[in-house]
PDB file of C-alpha atoms and ligand atoms in Angstrom:
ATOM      1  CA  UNK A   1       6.176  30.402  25.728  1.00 80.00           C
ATOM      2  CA  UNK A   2       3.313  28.986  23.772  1.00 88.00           C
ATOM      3  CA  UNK A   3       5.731  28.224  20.845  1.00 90.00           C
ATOM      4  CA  UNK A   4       8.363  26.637  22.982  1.00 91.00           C
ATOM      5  CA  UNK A   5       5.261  24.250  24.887  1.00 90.00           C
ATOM      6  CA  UNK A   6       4.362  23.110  21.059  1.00 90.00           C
ATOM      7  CA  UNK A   7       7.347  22.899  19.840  1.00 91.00           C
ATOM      8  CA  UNK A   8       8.045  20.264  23.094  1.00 90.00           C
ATOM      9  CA  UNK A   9       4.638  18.661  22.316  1.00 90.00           C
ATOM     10  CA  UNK A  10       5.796  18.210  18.411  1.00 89.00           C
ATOM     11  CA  UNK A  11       8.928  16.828  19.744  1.00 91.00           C
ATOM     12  CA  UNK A  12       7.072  14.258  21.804  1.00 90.00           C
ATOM     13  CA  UNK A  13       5.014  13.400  19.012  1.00 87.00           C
ATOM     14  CA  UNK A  14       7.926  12.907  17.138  1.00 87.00           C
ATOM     15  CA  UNK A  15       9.594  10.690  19.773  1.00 88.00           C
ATOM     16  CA  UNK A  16       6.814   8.638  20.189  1.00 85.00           C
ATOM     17  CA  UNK A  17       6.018   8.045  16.683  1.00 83.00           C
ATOM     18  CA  UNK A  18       9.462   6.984  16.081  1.00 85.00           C
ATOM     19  CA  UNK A  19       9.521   4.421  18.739  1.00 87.00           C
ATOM     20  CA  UNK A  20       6.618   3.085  17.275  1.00 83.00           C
ATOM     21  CA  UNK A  21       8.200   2.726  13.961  1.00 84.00           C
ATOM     22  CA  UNK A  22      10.806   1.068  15.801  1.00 85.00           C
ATOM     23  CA  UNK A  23       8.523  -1.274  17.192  1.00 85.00           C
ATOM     24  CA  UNK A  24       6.862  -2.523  13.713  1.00 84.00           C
ATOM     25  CA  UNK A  25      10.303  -2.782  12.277  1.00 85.00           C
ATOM     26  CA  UNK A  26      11.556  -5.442  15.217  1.00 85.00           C
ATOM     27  CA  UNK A  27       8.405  -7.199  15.736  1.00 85.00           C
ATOM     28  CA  UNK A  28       7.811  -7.721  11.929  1.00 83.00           C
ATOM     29  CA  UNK A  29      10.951  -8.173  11.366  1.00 85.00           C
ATOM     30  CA  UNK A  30      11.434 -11.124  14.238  1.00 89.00           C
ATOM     31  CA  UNK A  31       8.067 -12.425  13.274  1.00 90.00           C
ATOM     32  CA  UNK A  32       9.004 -13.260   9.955  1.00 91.00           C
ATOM     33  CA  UNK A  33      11.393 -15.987  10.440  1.00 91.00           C
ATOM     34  CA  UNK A  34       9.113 -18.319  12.150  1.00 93.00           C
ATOM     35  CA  UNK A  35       6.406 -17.656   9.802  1.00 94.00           C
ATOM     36  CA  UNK A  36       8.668 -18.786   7.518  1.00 93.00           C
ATOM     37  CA  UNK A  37       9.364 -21.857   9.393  1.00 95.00           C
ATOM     38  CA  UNK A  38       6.040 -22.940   9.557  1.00 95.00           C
ATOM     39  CA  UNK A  39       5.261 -22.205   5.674  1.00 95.00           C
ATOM     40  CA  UNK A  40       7.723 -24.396   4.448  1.00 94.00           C
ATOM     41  CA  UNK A  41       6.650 -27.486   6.675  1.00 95.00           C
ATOM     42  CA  UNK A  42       3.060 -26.388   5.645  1.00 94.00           C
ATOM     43  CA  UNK A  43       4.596 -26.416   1.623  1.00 92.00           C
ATOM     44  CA  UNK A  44       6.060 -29.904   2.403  1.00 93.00           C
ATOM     45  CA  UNK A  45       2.912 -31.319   3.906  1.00 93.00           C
ATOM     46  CA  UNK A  46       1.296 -30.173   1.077  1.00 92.00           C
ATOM     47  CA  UNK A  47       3.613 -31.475  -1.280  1.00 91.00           C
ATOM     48  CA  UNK A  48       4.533 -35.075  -0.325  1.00 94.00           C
ATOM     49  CA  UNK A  49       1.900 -36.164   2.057  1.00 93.00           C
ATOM     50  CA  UNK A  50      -1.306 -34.773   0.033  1.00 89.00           C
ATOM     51  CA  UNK A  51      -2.063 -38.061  -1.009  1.00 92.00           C
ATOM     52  CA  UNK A  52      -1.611 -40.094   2.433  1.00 93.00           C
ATOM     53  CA  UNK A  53      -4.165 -37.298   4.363  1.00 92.00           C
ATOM     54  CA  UNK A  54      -7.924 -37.988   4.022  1.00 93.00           C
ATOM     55  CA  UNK A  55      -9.579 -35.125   2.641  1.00 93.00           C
ATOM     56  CA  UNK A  56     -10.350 -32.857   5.973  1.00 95.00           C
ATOM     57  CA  UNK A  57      -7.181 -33.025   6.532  1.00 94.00           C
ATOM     58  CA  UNK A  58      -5.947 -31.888   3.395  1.00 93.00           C
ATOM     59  CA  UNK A  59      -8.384 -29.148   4.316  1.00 94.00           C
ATOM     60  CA  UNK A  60      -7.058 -28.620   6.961  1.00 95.00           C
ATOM     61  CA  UNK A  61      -3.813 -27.371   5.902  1.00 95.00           C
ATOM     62  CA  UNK A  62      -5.024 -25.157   2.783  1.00 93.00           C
ATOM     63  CA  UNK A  63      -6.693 -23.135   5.620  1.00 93.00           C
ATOM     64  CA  UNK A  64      -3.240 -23.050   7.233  1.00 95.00           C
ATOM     65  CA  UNK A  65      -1.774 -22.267   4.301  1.00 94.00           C
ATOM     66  CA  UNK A  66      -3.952 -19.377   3.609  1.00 91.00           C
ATOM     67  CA  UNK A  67      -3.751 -17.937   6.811  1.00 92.00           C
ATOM     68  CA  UNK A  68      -0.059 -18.141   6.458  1.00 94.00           C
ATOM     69  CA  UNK A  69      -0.007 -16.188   3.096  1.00 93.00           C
ATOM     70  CA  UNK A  70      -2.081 -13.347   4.961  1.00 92.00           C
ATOM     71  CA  UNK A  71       0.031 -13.341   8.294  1.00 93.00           C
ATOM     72  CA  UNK A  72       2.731 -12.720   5.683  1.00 93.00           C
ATOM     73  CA  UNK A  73       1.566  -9.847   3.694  1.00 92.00           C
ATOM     74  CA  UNK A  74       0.923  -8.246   6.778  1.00 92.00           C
ATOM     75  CA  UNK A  75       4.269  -8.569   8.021  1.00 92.00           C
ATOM     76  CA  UNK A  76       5.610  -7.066   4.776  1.00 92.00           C
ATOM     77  CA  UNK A  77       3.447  -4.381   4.906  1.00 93.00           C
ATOM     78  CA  UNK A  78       4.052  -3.627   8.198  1.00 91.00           C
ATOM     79  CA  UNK A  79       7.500  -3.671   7.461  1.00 90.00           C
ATOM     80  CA  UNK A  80       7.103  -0.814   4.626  1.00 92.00           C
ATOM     81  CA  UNK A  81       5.105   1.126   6.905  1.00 92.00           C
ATOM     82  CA  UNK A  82       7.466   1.286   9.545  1.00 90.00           C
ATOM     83  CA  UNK A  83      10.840   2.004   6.896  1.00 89.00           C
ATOM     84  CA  UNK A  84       8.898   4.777   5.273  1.00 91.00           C
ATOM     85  CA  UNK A  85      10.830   7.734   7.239  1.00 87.00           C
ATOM     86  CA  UNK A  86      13.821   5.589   7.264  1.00 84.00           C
ATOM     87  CA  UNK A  87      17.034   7.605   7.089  1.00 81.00           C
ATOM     88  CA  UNK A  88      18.008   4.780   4.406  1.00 85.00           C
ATOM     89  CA  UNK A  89      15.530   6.379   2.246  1.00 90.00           C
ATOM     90  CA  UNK A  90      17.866   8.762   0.442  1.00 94.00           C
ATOM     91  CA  UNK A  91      16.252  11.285  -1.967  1.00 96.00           C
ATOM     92  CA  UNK A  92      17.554  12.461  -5.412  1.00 96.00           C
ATOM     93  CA  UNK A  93      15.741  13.392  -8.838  1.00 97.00           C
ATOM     94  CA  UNK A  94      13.165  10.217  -9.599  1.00 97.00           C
ATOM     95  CA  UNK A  95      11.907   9.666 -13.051  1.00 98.00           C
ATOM     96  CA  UNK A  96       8.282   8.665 -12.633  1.00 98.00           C
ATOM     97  CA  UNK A  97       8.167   7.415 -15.789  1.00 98.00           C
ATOM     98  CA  UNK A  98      10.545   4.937 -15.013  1.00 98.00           C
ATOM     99  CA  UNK A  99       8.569   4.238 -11.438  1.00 98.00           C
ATOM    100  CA  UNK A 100       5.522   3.816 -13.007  1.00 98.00           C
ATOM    101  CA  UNK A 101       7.048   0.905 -15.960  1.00 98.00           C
ATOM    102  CA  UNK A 102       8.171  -0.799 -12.961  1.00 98.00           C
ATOM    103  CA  UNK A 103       5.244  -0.641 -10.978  1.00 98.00           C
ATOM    104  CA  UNK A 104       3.019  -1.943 -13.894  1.00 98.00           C
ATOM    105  CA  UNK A 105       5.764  -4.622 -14.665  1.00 98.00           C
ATOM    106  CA  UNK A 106       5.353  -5.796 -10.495  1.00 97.00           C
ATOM    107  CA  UNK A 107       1.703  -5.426 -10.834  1.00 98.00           C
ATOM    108  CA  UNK A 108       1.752  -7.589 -14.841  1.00 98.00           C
ATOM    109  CA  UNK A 109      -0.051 -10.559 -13.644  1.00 98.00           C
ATOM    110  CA  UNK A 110      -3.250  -8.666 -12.049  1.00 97.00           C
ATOM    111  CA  UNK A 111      -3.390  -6.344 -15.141  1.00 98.00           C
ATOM    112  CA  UNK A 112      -3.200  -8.868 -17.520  1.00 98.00           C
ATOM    113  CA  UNK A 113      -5.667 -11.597 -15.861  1.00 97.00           C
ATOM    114  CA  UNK A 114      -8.176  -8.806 -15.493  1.00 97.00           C
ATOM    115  CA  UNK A 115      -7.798  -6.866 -19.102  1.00 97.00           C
ATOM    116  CA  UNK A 116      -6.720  -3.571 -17.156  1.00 98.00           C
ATOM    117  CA  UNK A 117      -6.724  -0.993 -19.706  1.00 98.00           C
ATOM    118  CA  UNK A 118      -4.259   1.828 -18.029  1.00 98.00           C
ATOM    119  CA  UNK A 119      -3.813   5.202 -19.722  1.00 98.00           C
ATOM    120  CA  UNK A 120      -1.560   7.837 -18.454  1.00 98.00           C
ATOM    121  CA  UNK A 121       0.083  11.579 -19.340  1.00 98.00           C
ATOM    122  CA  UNK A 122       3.669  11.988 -19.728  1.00 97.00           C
ATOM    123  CA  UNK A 123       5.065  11.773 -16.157  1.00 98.00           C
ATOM    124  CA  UNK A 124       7.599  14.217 -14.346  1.00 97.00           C
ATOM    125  CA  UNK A 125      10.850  14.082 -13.244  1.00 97.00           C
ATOM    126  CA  UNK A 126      10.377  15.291  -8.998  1.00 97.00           C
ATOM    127  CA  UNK A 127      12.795  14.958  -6.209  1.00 97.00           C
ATOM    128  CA  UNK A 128      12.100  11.834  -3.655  1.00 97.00           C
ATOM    129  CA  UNK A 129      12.826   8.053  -3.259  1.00 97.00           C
ATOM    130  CA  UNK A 130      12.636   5.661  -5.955  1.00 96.00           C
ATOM    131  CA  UNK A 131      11.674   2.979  -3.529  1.00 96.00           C
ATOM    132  CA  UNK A 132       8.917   4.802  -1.866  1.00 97.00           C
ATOM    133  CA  UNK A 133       7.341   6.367  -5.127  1.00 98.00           C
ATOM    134  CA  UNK A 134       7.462   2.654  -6.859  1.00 98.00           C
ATOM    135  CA  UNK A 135       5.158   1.870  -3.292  1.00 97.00           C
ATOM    136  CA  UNK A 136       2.633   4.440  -3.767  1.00 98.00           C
ATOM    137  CA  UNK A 137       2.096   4.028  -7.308  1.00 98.00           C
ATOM    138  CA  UNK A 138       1.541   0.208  -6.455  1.00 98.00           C
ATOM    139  CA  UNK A 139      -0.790   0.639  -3.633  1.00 98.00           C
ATOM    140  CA  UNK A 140      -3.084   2.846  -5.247  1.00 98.00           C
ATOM    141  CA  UNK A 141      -3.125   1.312  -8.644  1.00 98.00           C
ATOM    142  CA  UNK A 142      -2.873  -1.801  -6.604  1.00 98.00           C
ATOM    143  CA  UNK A 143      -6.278  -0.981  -5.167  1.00 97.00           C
ATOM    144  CA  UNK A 144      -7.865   0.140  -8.482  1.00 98.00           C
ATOM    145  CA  UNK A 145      -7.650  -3.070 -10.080  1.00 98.00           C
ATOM    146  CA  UNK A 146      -8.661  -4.916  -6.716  1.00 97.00           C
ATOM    147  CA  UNK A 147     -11.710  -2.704  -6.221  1.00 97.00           C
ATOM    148  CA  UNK A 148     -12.469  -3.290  -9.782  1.00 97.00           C
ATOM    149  CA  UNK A 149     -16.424  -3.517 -10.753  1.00 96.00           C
ATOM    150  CA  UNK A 150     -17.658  -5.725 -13.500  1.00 95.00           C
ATOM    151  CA  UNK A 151     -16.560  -3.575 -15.968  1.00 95.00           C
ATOM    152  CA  UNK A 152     -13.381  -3.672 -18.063  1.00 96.00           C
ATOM    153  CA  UNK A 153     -10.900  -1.486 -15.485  1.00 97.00           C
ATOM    154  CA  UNK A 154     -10.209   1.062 -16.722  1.00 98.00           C
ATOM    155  CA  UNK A 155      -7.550   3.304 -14.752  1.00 98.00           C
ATOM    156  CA  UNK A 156      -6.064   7.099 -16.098  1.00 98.00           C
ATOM    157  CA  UNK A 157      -3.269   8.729 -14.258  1.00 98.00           C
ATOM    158  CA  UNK A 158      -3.278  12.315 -15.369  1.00 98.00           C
ATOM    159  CA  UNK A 159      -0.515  15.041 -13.844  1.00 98.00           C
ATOM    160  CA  UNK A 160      -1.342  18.909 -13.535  1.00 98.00           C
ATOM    161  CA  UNK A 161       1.353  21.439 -13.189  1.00 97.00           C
ATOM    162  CA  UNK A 162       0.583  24.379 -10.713  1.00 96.00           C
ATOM    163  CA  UNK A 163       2.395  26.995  -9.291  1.00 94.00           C
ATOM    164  CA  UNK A 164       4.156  25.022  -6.694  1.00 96.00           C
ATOM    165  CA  UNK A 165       2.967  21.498  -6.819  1.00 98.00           C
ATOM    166  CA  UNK A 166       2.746  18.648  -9.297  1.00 98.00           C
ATOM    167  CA  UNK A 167      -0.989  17.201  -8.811  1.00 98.00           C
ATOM    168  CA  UNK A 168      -1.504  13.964  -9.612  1.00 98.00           C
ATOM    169  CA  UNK A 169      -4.750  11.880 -10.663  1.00 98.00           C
ATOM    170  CA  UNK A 170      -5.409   8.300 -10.702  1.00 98.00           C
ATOM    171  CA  UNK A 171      -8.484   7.436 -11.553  1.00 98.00           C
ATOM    172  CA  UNK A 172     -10.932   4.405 -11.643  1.00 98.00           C
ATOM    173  CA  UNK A 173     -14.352   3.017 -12.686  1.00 98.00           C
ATOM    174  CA  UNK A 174     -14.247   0.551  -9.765  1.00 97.00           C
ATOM    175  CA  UNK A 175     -16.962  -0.128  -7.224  1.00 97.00           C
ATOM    176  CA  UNK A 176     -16.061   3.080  -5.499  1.00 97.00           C
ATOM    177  CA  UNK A 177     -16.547   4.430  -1.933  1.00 96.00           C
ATOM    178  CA  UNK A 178     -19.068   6.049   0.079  1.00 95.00           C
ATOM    179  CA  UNK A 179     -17.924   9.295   0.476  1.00 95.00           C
ATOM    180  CA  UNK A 180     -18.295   9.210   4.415  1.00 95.00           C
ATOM    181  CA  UNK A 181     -15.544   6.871   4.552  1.00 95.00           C
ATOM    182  CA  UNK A 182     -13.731   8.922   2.585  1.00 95.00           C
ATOM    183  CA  UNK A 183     -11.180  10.173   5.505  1.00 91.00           C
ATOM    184  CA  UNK A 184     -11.081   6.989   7.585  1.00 94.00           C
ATOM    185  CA  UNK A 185      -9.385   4.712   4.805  1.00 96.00           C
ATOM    186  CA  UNK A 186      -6.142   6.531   5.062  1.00 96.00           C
ATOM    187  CA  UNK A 187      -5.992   5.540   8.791  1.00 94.00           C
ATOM    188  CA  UNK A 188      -4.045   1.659   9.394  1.00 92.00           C
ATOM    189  CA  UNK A 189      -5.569  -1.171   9.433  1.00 91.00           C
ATOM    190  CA  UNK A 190      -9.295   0.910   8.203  1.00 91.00           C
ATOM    191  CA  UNK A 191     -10.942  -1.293   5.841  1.00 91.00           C
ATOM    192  CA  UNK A 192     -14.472  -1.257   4.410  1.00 91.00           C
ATOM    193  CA  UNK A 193     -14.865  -5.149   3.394  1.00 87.00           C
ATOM    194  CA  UNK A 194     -13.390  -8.406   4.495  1.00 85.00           C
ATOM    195  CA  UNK A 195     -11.295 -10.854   4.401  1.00 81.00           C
ATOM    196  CA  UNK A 196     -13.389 -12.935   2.358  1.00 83.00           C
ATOM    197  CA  UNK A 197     -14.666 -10.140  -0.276  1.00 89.00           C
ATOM    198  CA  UNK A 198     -11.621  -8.874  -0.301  1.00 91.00           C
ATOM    199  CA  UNK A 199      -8.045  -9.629   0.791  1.00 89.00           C
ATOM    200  CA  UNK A 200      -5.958  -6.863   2.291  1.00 91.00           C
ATOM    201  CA  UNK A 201      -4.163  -5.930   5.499  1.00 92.00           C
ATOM    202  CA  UNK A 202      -5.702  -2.092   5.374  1.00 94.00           C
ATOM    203  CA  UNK A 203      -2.261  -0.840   5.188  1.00 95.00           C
ATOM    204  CA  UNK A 204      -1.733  -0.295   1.559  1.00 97.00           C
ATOM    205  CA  UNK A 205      -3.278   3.878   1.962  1.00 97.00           C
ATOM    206  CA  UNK A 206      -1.277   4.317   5.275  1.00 96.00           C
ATOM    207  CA  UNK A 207       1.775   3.681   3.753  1.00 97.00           C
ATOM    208  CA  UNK A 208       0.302   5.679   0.689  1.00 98.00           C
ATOM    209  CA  UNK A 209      -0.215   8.989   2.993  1.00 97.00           C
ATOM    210  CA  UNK A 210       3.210   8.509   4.588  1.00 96.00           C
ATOM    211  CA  UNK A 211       5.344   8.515   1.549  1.00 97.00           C
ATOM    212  CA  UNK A 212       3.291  11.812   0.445  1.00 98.00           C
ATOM    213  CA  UNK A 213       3.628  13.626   3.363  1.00 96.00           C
ATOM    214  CA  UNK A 214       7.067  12.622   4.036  1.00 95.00           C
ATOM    215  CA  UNK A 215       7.660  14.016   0.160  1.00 97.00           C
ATOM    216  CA  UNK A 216       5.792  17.155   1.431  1.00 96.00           C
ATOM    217  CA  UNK A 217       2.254  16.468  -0.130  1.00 97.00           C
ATOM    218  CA  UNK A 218      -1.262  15.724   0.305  1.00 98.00           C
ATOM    219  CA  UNK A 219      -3.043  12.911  -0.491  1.00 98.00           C
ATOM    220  CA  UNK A 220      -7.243  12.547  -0.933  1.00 98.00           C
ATOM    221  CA  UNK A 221      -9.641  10.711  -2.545  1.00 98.00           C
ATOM    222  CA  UNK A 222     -13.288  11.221  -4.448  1.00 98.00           C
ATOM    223  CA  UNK A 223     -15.947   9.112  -5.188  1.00 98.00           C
ATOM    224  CA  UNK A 224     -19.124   7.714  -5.775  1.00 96.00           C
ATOM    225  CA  UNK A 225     -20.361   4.367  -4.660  1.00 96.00           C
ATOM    226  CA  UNK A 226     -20.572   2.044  -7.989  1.00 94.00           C
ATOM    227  CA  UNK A 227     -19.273   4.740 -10.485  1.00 96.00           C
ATOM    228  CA  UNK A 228     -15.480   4.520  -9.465  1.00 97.00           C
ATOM    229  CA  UNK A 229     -12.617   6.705  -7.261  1.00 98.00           C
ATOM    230  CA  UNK A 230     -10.242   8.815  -7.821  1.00 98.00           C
ATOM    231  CA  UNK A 231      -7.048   9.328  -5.793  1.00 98.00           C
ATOM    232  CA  UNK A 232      -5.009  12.543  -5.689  1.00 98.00           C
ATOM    233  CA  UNK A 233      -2.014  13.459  -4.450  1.00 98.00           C
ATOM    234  CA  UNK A 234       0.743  16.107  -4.606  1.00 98.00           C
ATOM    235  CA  UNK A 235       4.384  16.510  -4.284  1.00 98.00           C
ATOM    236  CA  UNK A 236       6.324  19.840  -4.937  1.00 97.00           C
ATOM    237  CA  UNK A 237       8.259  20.812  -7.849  1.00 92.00           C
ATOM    238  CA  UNK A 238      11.519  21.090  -6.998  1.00 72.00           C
TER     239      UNK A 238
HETATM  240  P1  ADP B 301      -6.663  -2.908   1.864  1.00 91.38           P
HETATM  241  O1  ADP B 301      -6.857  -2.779   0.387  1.00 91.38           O
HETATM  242  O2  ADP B 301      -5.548  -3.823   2.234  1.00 91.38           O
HETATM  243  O3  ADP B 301      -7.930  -3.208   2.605  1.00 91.38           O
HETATM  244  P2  ADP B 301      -5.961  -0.070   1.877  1.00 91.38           P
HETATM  245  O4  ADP B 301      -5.375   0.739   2.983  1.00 91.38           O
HETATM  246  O5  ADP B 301      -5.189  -0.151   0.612  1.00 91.38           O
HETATM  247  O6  ADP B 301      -6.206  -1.501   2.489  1.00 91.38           O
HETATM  248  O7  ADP B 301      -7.418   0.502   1.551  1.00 91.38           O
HETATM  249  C1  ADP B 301      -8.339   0.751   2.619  1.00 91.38           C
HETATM  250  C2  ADP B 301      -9.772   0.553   2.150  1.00 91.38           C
HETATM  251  O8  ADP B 301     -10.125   1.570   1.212  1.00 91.38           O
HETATM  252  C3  ADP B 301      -9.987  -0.757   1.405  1.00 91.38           C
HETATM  253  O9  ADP B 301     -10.311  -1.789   2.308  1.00 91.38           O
HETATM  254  C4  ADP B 301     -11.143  -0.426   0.459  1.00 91.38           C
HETATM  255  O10 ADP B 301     -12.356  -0.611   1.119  1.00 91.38           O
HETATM  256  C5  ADP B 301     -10.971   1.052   0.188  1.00 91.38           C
HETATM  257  N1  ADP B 301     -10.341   1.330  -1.125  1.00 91.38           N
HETATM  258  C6  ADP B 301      -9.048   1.657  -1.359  1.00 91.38           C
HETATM  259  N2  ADP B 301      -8.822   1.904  -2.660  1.00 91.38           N
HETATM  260  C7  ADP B 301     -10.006   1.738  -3.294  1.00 91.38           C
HETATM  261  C8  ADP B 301     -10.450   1.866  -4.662  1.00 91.38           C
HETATM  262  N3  ADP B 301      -9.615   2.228  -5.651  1.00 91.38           N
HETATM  263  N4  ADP B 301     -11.758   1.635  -4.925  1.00 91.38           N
HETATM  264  C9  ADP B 301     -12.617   1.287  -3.934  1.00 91.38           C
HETATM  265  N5  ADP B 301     -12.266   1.146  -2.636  1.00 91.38           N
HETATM  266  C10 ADP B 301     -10.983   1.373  -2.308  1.00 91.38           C
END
């Protein structure tokens, strides 16, 4: 009786959580057009009337414009977030060396400006989605050239092979975390700096922990505050 009441409880859960997904997806989703409406009138104010404005009001709408960049990515991410679990998401064998060339080639501009210096061991091939694995290797390398220190970044993926489970490392020499926040920054919209240290929408990990658990890993971090993190996760072999 105790199994059937949790199993009922896990198929609330369930329920619920899916509505919710359901709820991101249409409200981003119908959100996005008339953010999109108002950027480009922003773009053309910007564009051809720049030089009839005085300079407040030029202001004026480079604020707008920023805030419309961040209303943006948070829409996007929202978006991912909620298509993680999507039945769309087929899985079949992914190359990761193949995911992780295209998630340095979508992340070139931020390694290059910064002189990222990325190292990494041969990769597996594991079973999941392309899409999803390309999203977790750019959120958390993502993060370990944003939470870079002064120092040249320096980032190392490394893979173990254990009995069951492919573990994998990335690791930086960033400004690193106090390890009391280490649980909380997995949860949305948890973020330890703002806006105006650091852009972000405090999705980025969220969606991280999704597409590992919905792959059938874990995912954890350690670190030390102004020596650098390191991010783990694993997904089964096979
Ligand atoms: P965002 O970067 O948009 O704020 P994330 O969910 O990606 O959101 O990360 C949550 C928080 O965890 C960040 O705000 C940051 O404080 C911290 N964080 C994540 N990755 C790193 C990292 N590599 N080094 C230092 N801090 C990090």
């Amino acid at each position: 009786q105790t199994l059937e009441k949790l199993e009922k409880s896990l198929e609330e859960v369930e329920r619920s959580n899916a509505e919710l997904e359901q709820f991101a997806y249409v409200t981003s989703h119908d959100l996005r057009e008339p953010l999109r409406m108002i950027s480009s009138f922003l773009q053309l104010l910007e564009r051809r009337y720049a030089d009839k404005l005085d300079e407040d009001a030029n202001d004026f709408i480079g604020f707008a414009v920023d805030g419309a960049k961040r209303l943006d990515d948070l829409i996007n991410d929202l978006l991912i977030y909620s298509q993680v679990n999507s039945k769309r998401r087929e899985f079949s064998s992914v190359k990761l060396e193949g995911i992780l060339e295209e998630t340095l080639t979508n992340l070139k501009v931020a390694i290059d400006e910064n002189n990222v210096v990325i190292t990494h061991d041969p990769l597996p091939i594991i079973y999941g989605n392309d899409q999803s694995m390309i999203q977790l290797f750019q959120n958390l390398i993502g993060n370990a050239i944003k939470y870079r220190s002064d120092e040249t970044p320096k980032i190392e993926i490394s893979v173990k092979k254990e009995d069951k489970q492919y573990l994998f490392s990335i690791k930086d020499n960033g400004i690193g975390i106090d390890p009391k926040h280490l649980e909380r920054i997995f949860t949305i919209f948890q973020r330890l700096h703002s806006d105006r240290e650091y852009e972000g929408t405090g999705i980025g990990l969220a969606i991280a922990q999704k597409i590992v658990i919905q792959h059938g890993g874990q995912i954890w971090a350690e670190s030390e505050l102004g020596k650098g993190s390191t991010f783990y996760f694993t997904i089964p072999n096979q």
